[in-house]
Amino acid sequence: MPRVALAKMHHTERARAILSDARDMLGGNGILLDHHVARHLCDIEAIDTYEGTDTVQALIVGRDITGYSAFVSVAPSH
């Protein structure tokens, strides 16, 4: 699981950086759907949100490396 989390975190981060650069290179046209960059930016946002944010992925990787969980279980209150 930690390797999967690390891969998701890395590849999502790289895809966002590449798409951001592509948008910047196209200037104002980068936000138009004609060039598909805006659509791909929306897609990568959905993937980042759906697959878990990079923060959650980093917590999973950190737990594997250190052995300490940053997730706190909360007992239900009555």
PDB file of N, CA and C in Angstrom:
ATOM      1  N   MET A   1       0.816  -1.213   0.000  1.00  0.00           N
ATOM      2  CA  MET A   1       0.000   0.000   0.000  1.00  0.00           C
ATOM      3  C   MET A   1       0.857   1.274   0.000  1.00  0.00           C
ATOM      4  N   PRO A   2       1.946   1.334   0.799  1.00  0.00           N
ATOM      5  CA  PRO A   2       2.745   2.562   0.794  1.00  0.00           C
ATOM      6  C   PRO A   2       3.365   2.852  -0.570  1.00  0.00           C
ATOM      7  N   ARG A   3       3.744   1.840  -1.306  1.00  0.00           N
ATOM      8  CA  ARG A   3       4.317   2.071  -2.634  1.00  0.00           C
ATOM      9  C   ARG A   3       3.262   2.645  -3.572  1.00  0.00           C
ATOM     10  N   VAL A   4       2.050   2.164  -3.445  1.00  0.00           N
ATOM     11  CA  VAL A   4       0.952   2.690  -4.264  1.00  0.00           C
ATOM     12  C   VAL A   4       0.686   4.145  -3.890  1.00  0.00           C
ATOM     13  N   ALA A   5       0.677   4.437  -2.606  1.00  0.00           N
ATOM     14  CA  ALA A   5       0.449   5.811  -2.143  1.00  0.00           C
ATOM     15  C   ALA A   5       1.557   6.729  -2.647  1.00  0.00           C
ATOM     16  N   LEU A   6       2.797   6.256  -2.593  1.00  0.00           N
ATOM     17  CA  LEU A   6       3.921   7.057  -3.071  1.00  0.00           C
ATOM     18  C   LEU A   6       3.812   7.301  -4.570  1.00  0.00           C
ATOM     19  N   ALA A   7       3.425   6.272  -5.317  1.00  0.00           N
ATOM     20  CA  ALA A   7       3.263   6.427  -6.768  1.00  0.00           C
ATOM     21  C   ALA A   7       2.139   7.409  -7.090  1.00  0.00           C
ATOM     22  N   LYS A   8       0.993   7.285  -6.411  1.00  0.00           N
ATOM     23  CA  LYS A   8      -0.125   8.213  -6.631  1.00  0.00           C
ATOM     24  C   LYS A   8       0.293   9.640  -6.334  1.00  0.00           C
ATOM     25  N   MET A   9       0.984   9.821  -5.218  1.00  0.00           N
ATOM     26  CA  MET A   9       1.402  11.152  -4.809  1.00  0.00           C
ATOM     27  C   MET A   9       2.366  11.751  -5.830  1.00  0.00           C
ATOM     28  N   HIS A  10       3.348  10.976  -6.233  1.00  0.00           N
ATOM     29  CA  HIS A  10       4.358  11.467  -7.166  1.00  0.00           C
ATOM     30  C   HIS A  10       3.768  11.777  -8.542  1.00  0.00           C
ATOM     31  N   HIS A  11       3.021  10.845  -9.086  1.00  0.00           N
ATOM     32  CA  HIS A  11       2.518  11.020 -10.451  1.00  0.00           C
ATOM     33  C   HIS A  11       1.435  12.094 -10.536  1.00  0.00           C
ATOM     34  N   THR A  12       0.624  12.217  -9.526  1.00  0.00           N
ATOM     35  CA  THR A  12      -0.370  13.286  -9.522  1.00  0.00           C
ATOM     36  C   THR A  12       0.315  14.646  -9.438  1.00  0.00           C
ATOM     37  N   GLU A  13       1.339  14.738  -8.597  1.00  0.00           N
ATOM     38  CA  GLU A  13       2.091  15.993  -8.475  1.00  0.00           C
ATOM     39  C   GLU A  13       2.776  16.358  -9.786  1.00  0.00           C
ATOM     40  N   ARG A  14       3.383  15.399 -10.438  1.00  0.00           N
ATOM     41  CA  ARG A  14       4.060  15.643 -11.712  1.00  0.00           C
ATOM     42  C   ARG A  14       3.056  16.044 -12.795  1.00  0.00           C
ATOM     43  N   ALA A  15       1.918  15.361 -12.852  1.00  0.00           N
ATOM     44  CA  ALA A  15       0.904  15.680 -13.862  1.00  0.00           C
ATOM     45  C   ALA A  15       0.392  17.101 -13.671  1.00  0.00           C
ATOM     46  N   ARG A  16       0.171  17.497 -12.422  1.00  0.00           N
ATOM     47  CA  ARG A  16      -0.295  18.866 -12.157  1.00  0.00           C
ATOM     48  C   ARG A  16       0.741  19.887 -12.582  1.00  0.00           C
ATOM     49  N   ALA A  17       2.017  19.604 -12.325  1.00  0.00           N
ATOM     50  CA  ALA A  17       3.085  20.529 -12.707  1.00  0.00           C
ATOM     51  C   ALA A  17       3.188  20.644 -14.230  1.00  0.00           C
ATOM     52  N   ILE A  18       3.090  19.522 -14.917  1.00  0.00           N
ATOM     53  CA  ILE A  18       3.170  19.526 -16.380  1.00  0.00           C
ATOM     54  C   ILE A  18       1.991  20.281 -16.976  1.00  0.00           C
ATOM     55  N   LEU A  19       0.798  20.039 -16.456  1.00  0.00           N
ATOM     56  CA  LEU A  19      -0.384  20.731 -16.967  1.00  0.00           C
ATOM     57  C   LEU A  19      -0.336  22.225 -16.662  1.00  0.00           C
ATOM     58  N   SER A  20       0.201  22.572 -15.524  1.00  0.00           N
ATOM     59  CA  SER A  20       0.345  23.989 -15.190  1.00  0.00           C
ATOM     60  C   SER A  20       1.316  24.668 -16.152  1.00  0.00           C
ATOM     61  N   ASP A  21       2.415  23.982 -16.462  1.00  0.00           N
ATOM     62  CA  ASP A  21       3.370  24.527 -17.436  1.00  0.00           C
ATOM     63  C   ASP A  21       2.732  24.654 -18.818  1.00  0.00           C
ATOM     64  N   ALA A  22       1.941  23.658 -19.208  1.00  0.00           N
ATOM     65  CA  ALA A  22       1.276  23.701 -20.515  1.00  0.00           C
ATOM     66  C   ALA A  22       0.309  24.874 -20.583  1.00  0.00           C
ATOM     67  N   ARG A  23      -0.424  25.097 -19.504  1.00  0.00           N
ATOM     68  CA  ARG A  23      -1.347  26.238 -19.457  1.00  0.00           C
ATOM     69  C   ARG A  23      -0.577  27.548 -19.576  1.00  0.00           C
ATOM     70  N   ASP A  24       0.542  27.643 -18.864  1.00  0.00           N
ATOM     71  CA  ASP A  24       1.360  28.857 -18.917  1.00  0.00           C
ATOM     72  C   ASP A  24       1.928  29.090 -20.312  1.00  0.00           C
ATOM     73  N   MET A  25       2.353  28.036 -20.987  1.00  0.00           N
ATOM     74  CA  MET A  25       2.915  28.180 -22.331  1.00  0.00           C
ATOM     75  C   MET A  25       1.881  28.673 -23.331  1.00  0.00           C
ATOM     76  N   LEU A  26       0.630  28.278 -23.125  1.00  0.00           N
ATOM     77  CA  LEU A  26      -0.436  28.687 -24.039  1.00  0.00           C
ATOM     78  C   LEU A  26      -0.992  30.067 -23.687  1.00  0.00           C
ATOM     79  N   GLY A  27      -0.588  30.601 -22.569  1.00  0.00           N
ATOM     80  CA  GLY A  27      -1.079  31.919 -22.166  1.00  0.00           C
ATOM     81  C   GLY A  27      -2.578  31.898 -21.929  1.00  0.00           C
ATOM     82  N   GLY A  28      -3.263  32.904 -22.426  1.00  0.00           N
ATOM     83  CA  GLY A  28      -4.717  32.996 -22.268  1.00  0.00           C
ATOM     84  C   GLY A  28      -5.461  31.852 -22.924  1.00  0.00           C
ATOM     85  N   ASN A  29      -4.872  31.272 -23.967  1.00  0.00           N
ATOM     86  CA  ASN A  29      -5.513  30.137 -24.629  1.00  0.00           C
ATOM     87  C   ASN A  29      -5.485  28.880 -23.771  1.00  0.00           C
ATOM     88  N   GLY A  30      -4.641  28.864 -22.745  1.00  0.00           N
ATOM     89  CA  GLY A  30      -4.526  27.691 -21.888  1.00  0.00           C
ATOM     90  C   GLY A  30      -5.774  27.382 -21.091  1.00  0.00           C
ATOM     91  N   ILE A  31      -6.652  28.358 -20.955  1.00  0.00           N
ATOM     92  CA  ILE A  31      -7.889  28.115 -20.206  1.00  0.00           C
ATOM     93  C   ILE A  31      -9.064  27.816 -21.124  1.00  0.00           C
ATOM     94  N   LEU A  32      -8.834  27.822 -22.435  1.00  0.00           N
ATOM     95  CA  LEU A  32      -9.892  27.497 -23.388  1.00  0.00           C
ATOM     96  C   LEU A  32      -9.949  25.988 -23.610  1.00  0.00           C
ATOM     97  N   LEU A  33     -11.123  25.480 -23.806  1.00  0.00           N
ATOM     98  CA  LEU A  33     -11.286  24.039 -24.007  1.00  0.00           C
ATOM     99  C   LEU A  33     -10.771  23.584 -25.373  1.00  0.00           C
ATOM    100  N   ASP A  34     -10.517  24.514 -26.290  1.00  0.00           N
ATOM    101  CA  ASP A  34     -10.024  24.151 -27.619  1.00  0.00           C
ATOM    102  C   ASP A  34      -8.676  23.441 -27.566  1.00  0.00           C
ATOM    103  N   HIS A  35      -7.866  23.755 -26.565  1.00  0.00           N
ATOM    104  CA  HIS A  35      -6.530  23.183 -26.462  1.00  0.00           C
ATOM    105  C   HIS A  35      -6.463  22.013 -25.475  1.00  0.00           C
ATOM    106  N   HIS A  36      -7.537  21.662 -24.862  1.00  0.00           N
ATOM    107  CA  HIS A  36      -7.687  20.513 -23.959  1.00  0.00           C
ATOM    108  C   HIS A  36      -6.907  20.610 -22.654  1.00  0.00           C
ATOM    109  N   VAL A  37      -6.091  21.649 -22.475  1.00  0.00           N
ATOM    110  CA  VAL A  37      -5.313  21.766 -21.246  1.00  0.00           C
ATOM    111  C   VAL A  37      -6.244  21.995 -20.052  1.00  0.00           C
ATOM    112  N   ALA A  38      -7.222  22.854 -20.201  1.00  0.00           N
ATOM    113  CA  ALA A  38      -8.154  23.136 -19.109  1.00  0.00           C
ATOM    114  C   ALA A  38      -8.921  21.875 -18.714  1.00  0.00           C
ATOM    115  N   ARG A  39      -9.316  21.094 -19.695  1.00  0.00           N
ATOM    116  CA  ARG A  39     -10.036  19.842 -19.404  1.00  0.00           C
ATOM    117  C   ARG A  39      -9.144  18.880 -18.625  1.00  0.00           C
ATOM    118  N   HIS A  40      -7.883  18.767 -19.033  1.00  0.00           N
ATOM    119  CA  HIS A  40      -6.957  17.873 -18.336  1.00  0.00           C
ATOM    120  C   HIS A  40      -6.654  18.377 -16.926  1.00  0.00           C
ATOM    121  N   LEU A  41      -6.601  19.689 -16.756  1.00  0.00           N
ATOM    122  CA  LEU A  41      -6.425  20.235 -15.412  1.00  0.00           C
ATOM    123  C   LEU A  41      -7.605  19.873 -14.514  1.00  0.00           C
ATOM    124  N   CYS A  42      -8.801  19.953 -15.048  1.00  0.00           N
ATOM    125  CA  CYS A  42      -9.983  19.548 -14.277  1.00  0.00           C
ATOM    126  C   CYS A  42      -9.949  18.060 -13.963  1.00  0.00           C
ATOM    127  N   ASP A  43      -9.512  17.263 -14.933  1.00  0.00           N
ATOM    128  CA  ASP A  43      -9.415  15.821 -14.724  1.00  0.00           C
ATOM    129  C   ASP A  43      -8.414  15.478 -13.629  1.00  0.00           C
ATOM    130  N   ILE A  44      -7.255  16.134 -13.636  1.00  0.00           N
ATOM    131  CA  ILE A  44      -6.249  15.820 -12.621  1.00  0.00           C
ATOM    132  C   ILE A  44      -6.710  16.279 -11.249  1.00  0.00           C
ATOM    133  N   GLU A  45      -7.495  17.361 -11.185  1.00  0.00           N
ATOM    134  CA  GLU A  45      -8.073  17.782  -9.901  1.00  0.00           C
ATOM    135  C   GLU A  45      -9.015  16.709  -9.376  1.00  0.00           C
ATOM    136  N   ALA A  46      -9.831  16.156 -10.276  1.00  0.00           N
ATOM    137  CA  ALA A  46     -10.766  15.106  -9.872  1.00  0.00           C
ATOM    138  C   ALA A  46     -10.003  13.869  -9.403  1.00  0.00           C
ATOM    139  N   ILE A  47      -8.948  13.519 -10.108  1.00  0.00           N
ATOM    140  CA  ILE A  47      -8.148  12.354  -9.710  1.00  0.00           C
ATOM    141  C   ILE A  47      -7.504  12.602  -8.356  1.00  0.00           C
ATOM    142  N   ASP A  48      -6.970  13.788  -8.166  1.00  0.00           N
ATOM    143  CA  ASP A  48      -6.335  14.118  -6.889  1.00  0.00           C
ATOM    144  C   ASP A  48      -7.332  14.034  -5.742  1.00  0.00           C
ATOM    145  N   THR A  49      -8.523  14.535  -5.960  1.00  0.00           N
ATOM    146  CA  THR A  49      -9.554  14.508  -4.926  1.00  0.00           C
ATOM    147  C   THR A  49     -10.105  13.099  -4.725  1.00  0.00           C
ATOM    148  N   TYR A  50     -10.376  12.402  -5.809  1.00  0.00           N
ATOM    149  CA  TYR A  50     -10.970  11.071  -5.727  1.00  0.00           C
ATOM    150  C   TYR A  50      -9.986  10.059  -5.153  1.00  0.00           C
ATOM    151  N   GLU A  51      -8.761  10.083  -5.595  1.00  0.00           N
ATOM    152  CA  GLU A  51      -7.761   9.107  -5.162  1.00  0.00           C
ATOM    153  C   GLU A  51      -7.186   9.432  -3.785  1.00  0.00           C
ATOM    154  N   GLY A  52      -7.470  10.576  -3.262  1.00  0.00           N
ATOM    155  CA  GLY A  52      -6.929  10.989  -1.977  1.00  0.00           C
ATOM    156  C   GLY A  52      -5.901  12.078  -2.183  1.00  0.00           C
ATOM    157  N   THR A  53      -5.969  13.080  -1.375  1.00  0.00           N
ATOM    158  CA  THR A  53      -5.055  14.191  -1.550  1.00  0.00           C
ATOM    159  C   THR A  53      -3.625  13.763  -1.287  1.00  0.00           C
ATOM    160  N   ASP A  54      -2.685  14.550  -1.756  1.00  0.00           N
ATOM    161  CA  ASP A  54      -1.279  14.216  -1.550  1.00  0.00           C
ATOM    162  C   ASP A  54      -0.924  14.199  -0.068  1.00  0.00           C
ATOM    163  N   THR A  55      -1.667  14.954   0.732  1.00  0.00           N
ATOM    164  CA  THR A  55      -1.420  14.963   2.171  1.00  0.00           C
ATOM    165  C   THR A  55      -1.727  13.603   2.783  1.00  0.00           C
ATOM    166  N   VAL A  56      -2.853  13.012   2.400  1.00  0.00           N
ATOM    167  CA  VAL A  56      -3.223  11.687   2.911  1.00  0.00           C
ATOM    168  C   VAL A  56      -2.222  10.650   2.424  1.00  0.00           C
ATOM    169  N   GLN A  57      -1.824  10.744   1.144  1.00  0.00           N
ATOM    170  CA  GLN A  57      -0.847   9.799   0.612  1.00  0.00           C
ATOM    171  C   GLN A  57       0.471   9.933   1.368  1.00  0.00           C
ATOM    172  N   ALA A  58       0.882  11.163   1.683  1.00  0.00           N
ATOM    173  CA  ALA A  58       2.118  11.386   2.435  1.00  0.00           C
ATOM    174  C   ALA A  58       2.022  10.797   3.842  1.00  0.00           C
ATOM    175  N   LEU A  59       0.856  10.879   4.458  1.00  0.00           N
ATOM    176  CA  LEU A  59       0.671  10.287   5.787  1.00  0.00           C
ATOM    177  C   LEU A  59       0.802   8.767   5.733  1.00  0.00           C
ATOM    178  N   ILE A  60       0.293   8.161   4.681  1.00  0.00           N
ATOM    179  CA  ILE A  60       0.402   6.706   4.521  1.00  0.00           C
ATOM    180  C   ILE A  60       1.867   6.301   4.354  1.00  0.00           C
ATOM    181  N   VAL A  61       2.588   7.028   3.516  1.00  0.00           N
ATOM    182  CA  VAL A  61       4.005   6.744   3.299  1.00  0.00           C
ATOM    183  C   VAL A  61       4.788   6.981   4.591  1.00  0.00           C
ATOM    184  N   GLY A  62       4.505   8.077   5.279  1.00  0.00           N
ATOM    185  CA  GLY A  62       5.183   8.377   6.533  1.00  0.00           C
ATOM    186  C   GLY A  62       4.956   7.315   7.591  1.00  0.00           C
ATOM    187  N   ARG A  63       3.747   6.783   7.664  1.00  0.00           N
ATOM    188  CA  ARG A  63       3.443   5.713   8.618  1.00  0.00           C
ATOM    189  C   ARG A  63       4.275   4.475   8.328  1.00  0.00           C
ATOM    190  N   ASP A  64       4.441   4.173   7.041  1.00  0.00           N
ATOM    191  CA  ASP A  64       5.235   3.002   6.662  1.00  0.00           C
ATOM    192  C   ASP A  64       6.711   3.203   7.006  1.00  0.00           C
ATOM    193  N   ILE A  65       7.227   4.410   6.794  1.00  0.00           N
ATOM    194  CA  ILE A  65       8.644   4.682   7.050  1.00  0.00           C
ATOM    195  C   ILE A  65       8.946   4.719   8.544  1.00  0.00           C
ATOM    196  N   THR A  66       8.109   5.420   9.311  1.00  0.00           N
ATOM    197  CA  THR A  66       8.401   5.638  10.727  1.00  0.00           C
ATOM    198  C   THR A  66       7.764   4.622  11.659  1.00  0.00           C
ATOM    199  N   GLY A  67       6.676   4.020  11.213  1.00  0.00           N
ATOM    200  CA  GLY A  67       5.950   3.110  12.088  1.00  0.00           C
ATOM    201  C   GLY A  67       4.936   3.824  12.969  1.00  0.00           C
ATOM    202  N   TYR A  68       4.879   5.142  12.871  1.00  0.00           N
ATOM    203  CA  TYR A  68       3.934   5.929  13.663  1.00  0.00           C
ATOM    204  C   TYR A  68       2.791   6.406  12.772  1.00  0.00           C
ATOM    205  N   SER A  69       1.586   6.224  13.262  1.00  0.00           N
ATOM    206  CA  SER A  69       0.423   6.644  12.500  1.00  0.00           C
ATOM    207  C   SER A  69       0.027   8.065  12.883  1.00  0.00           C
ATOM    208  N   ALA A  70      -0.209   8.883  11.889  1.00  0.00           N
ATOM    209  CA  ALA A  70      -0.675  10.244  12.135  1.00  0.00           C
ATOM    210  C   ALA A  70      -2.195  10.292  12.205  1.00  0.00           C
ATOM    211  N   PHE A  71      -2.825   9.174  11.880  1.00  0.00           N
ATOM    212  CA  PHE A  71      -4.281   9.097  11.940  1.00  0.00           C
ATOM    213  C   PHE A  71      -4.683   8.820  13.380  1.00  0.00           C
ATOM    214  N   VAL A  72      -5.610   9.581  13.881  1.00  0.00           N
ATOM    215  CA  VAL A  72      -6.054   9.432  15.246  1.00  0.00           C
ATOM    216  C   VAL A  72      -7.467   8.881  15.225  1.00  0.00           C
ATOM    217  N   SER A  73      -7.651   7.767  15.908  1.00  0.00           N
ATOM    218  CA  SER A  73      -9.008   7.227  15.982  1.00  0.00           C
ATOM    219  C   SER A  73      -9.738   7.928  17.114  1.00  0.00           C
ATOM    220  N   VAL A  74     -10.946   8.321  16.841  1.00  0.00           N
ATOM    221  CA  VAL A  74     -11.753   9.055  17.801  1.00  0.00           C
ATOM    222  C   VAL A  74     -12.861   8.140  18.288  1.00  0.00           C
ATOM    223  N   ALA A  75     -12.940   7.995  19.590  1.00  0.00           N
ATOM    224  CA  ALA A  75     -13.992   7.169  20.181  1.00  0.00           C
ATOM    225  C   ALA A  75     -15.327   7.912  20.061  1.00  0.00           C
ATOM    226  N   PRO A  76     -16.396   7.191  19.742  1.00  0.00           N
ATOM    227  CA  PRO A  76     -17.696   7.868  19.636  1.00  0.00           C
ATOM    228  C   PRO A  76     -18.135   8.392  20.996  1.00  0.00           C
ATOM    229  N   SER A  77     -18.668   9.608  20.998  1.00  0.00           N
ATOM    230  CA  SER A  77     -19.155  10.193  22.256  1.00  0.00           C
ATOM    231  C   SER A  77     -20.643   9.894  22.387  1.00  0.00           C
ATOM    232  N   HIS A  78     -21.051   9.736  23.638  1.00  0.00           N
ATOM    233  CA  HIS A  78     -22.468   9.429  23.894  1.00  0.00           C
ATOM    234  C   HIS A  78     -23.143  10.561  24.568  1.00  0.00           C
TER     235      HIS A  78
END
